[in-house]
Short mmCIF file of C-alpha atoms in Angstrom, two decimals:
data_model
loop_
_atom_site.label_atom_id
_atom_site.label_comp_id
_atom_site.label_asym_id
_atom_site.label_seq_id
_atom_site.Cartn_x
_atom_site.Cartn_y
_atom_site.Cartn_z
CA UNK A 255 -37.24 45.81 -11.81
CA UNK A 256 -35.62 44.30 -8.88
CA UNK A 257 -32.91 41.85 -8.33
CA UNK A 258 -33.86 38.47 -7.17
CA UNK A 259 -32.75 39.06 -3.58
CA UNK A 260 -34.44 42.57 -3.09
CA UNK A 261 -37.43 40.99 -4.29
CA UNK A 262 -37.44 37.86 -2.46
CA UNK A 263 -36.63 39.86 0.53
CA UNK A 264 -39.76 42.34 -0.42
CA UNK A 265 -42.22 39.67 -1.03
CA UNK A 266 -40.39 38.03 2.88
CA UNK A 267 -41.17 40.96 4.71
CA UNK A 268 -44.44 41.89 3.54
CA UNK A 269 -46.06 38.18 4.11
CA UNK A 270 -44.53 38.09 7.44
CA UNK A 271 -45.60 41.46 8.50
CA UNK A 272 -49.43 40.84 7.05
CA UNK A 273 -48.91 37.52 9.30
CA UNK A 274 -46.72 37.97 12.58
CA UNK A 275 -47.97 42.01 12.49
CA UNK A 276 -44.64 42.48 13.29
CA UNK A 277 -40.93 43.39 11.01
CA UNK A 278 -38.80 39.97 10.37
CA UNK A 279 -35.66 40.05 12.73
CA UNK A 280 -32.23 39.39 10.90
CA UNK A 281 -31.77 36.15 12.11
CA UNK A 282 -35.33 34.58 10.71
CA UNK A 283 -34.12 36.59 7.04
CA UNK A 284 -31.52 34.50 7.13
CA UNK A 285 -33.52 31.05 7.58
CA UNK A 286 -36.04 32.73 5.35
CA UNK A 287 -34.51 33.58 2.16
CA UNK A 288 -31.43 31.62 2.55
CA UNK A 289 -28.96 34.89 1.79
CA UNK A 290 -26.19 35.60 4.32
CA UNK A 291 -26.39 38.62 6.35
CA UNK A 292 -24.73 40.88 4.48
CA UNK A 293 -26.94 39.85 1.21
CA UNK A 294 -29.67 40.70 3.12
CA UNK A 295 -28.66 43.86 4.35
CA UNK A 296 -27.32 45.03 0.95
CA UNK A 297 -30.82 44.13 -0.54
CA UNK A 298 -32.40 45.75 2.25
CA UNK A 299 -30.22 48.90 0.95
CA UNK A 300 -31.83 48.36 -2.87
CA UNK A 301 -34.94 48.57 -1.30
CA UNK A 302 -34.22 51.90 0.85
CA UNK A 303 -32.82 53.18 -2.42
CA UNK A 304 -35.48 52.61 -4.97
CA UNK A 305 -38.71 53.64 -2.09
CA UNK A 306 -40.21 50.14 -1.84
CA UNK A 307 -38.85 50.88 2.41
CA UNK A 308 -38.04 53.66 4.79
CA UNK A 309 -34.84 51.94 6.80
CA UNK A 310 -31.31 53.69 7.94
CA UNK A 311 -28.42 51.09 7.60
CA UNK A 312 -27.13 51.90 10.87
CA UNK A 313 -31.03 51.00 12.80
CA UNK A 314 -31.99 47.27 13.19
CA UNK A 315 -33.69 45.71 10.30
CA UNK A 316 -36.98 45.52 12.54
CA UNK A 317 -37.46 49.10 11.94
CA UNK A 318 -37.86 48.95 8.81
CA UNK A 319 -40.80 50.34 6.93
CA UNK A 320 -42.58 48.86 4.17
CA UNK A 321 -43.77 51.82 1.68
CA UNK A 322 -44.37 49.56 -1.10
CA UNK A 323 -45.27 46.21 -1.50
CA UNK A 324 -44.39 45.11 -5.10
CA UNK A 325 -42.62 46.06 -7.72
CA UNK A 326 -43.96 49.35 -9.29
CA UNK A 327 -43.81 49.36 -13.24
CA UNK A 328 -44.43 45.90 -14.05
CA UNK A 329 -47.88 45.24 -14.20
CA UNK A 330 -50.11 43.24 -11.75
CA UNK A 331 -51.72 40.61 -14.42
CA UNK A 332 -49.45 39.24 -16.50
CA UNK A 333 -51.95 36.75 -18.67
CA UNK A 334 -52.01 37.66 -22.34
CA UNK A 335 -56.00 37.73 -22.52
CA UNK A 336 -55.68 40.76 -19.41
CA UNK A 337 -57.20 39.06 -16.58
CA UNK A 338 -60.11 36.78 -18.59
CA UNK A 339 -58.65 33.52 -18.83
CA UNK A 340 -60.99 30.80 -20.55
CA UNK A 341 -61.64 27.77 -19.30
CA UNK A 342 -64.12 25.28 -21.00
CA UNK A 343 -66.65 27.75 -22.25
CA UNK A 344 -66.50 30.62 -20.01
CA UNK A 345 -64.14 32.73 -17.28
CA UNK A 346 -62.25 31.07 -14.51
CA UNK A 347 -64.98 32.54 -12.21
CA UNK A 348 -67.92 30.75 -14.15
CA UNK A 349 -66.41 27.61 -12.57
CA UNK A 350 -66.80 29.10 -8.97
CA UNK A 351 -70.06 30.09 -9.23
CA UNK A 352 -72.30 27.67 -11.64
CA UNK A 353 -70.59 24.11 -10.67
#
């Protein structure tokens, strides 16, 4: 599991690539997540270190590349009833589709 900086600088970088198509510049980190640069650059090393990106300390952080895009291990749905939450009767989707 990832510290709160790696992680907030995962789920940064992957939202801005799917959105900008294009690697966050060290600068916009900085306004983004609200770490100093050399937070950033030491959770950008976590993140080297543990696979989640391919990036060489001494290259920009724009060259970074994103190899996974969440934390592996901890699971994707976290509700206790495994993805069927009730709601008046019926699943969460029953709302969507019969009101």
């Amino acid at each position: 599991m990832l510290d709160d900086t790696p992680r907030k600088l995962l789920r940064i970088i992957v939202q801005f690539r799917y959105h900008f198509k294009r690697m966050p510049t060290l600068p916009e980190l900085k306004r983004l997540s609200g770490r100093r640069s050399a937070d950033i650059i030491k959770g950008f090393k976590i993140l080297a270190a543990e696979n989640y990106i391919t990036w060489s300390p001494a290259q920009p952080i724009e060259t970074a590349i994103i190899m996974d895009s969440w934390e592996g291990g901890v699971p994707y749905d976290t509700t206790p009833q495994g993805g069927t939450q009730k709601a008046r009767g019926g699943t969460k989707i029953d709302y969507w589709l019969y009101h």
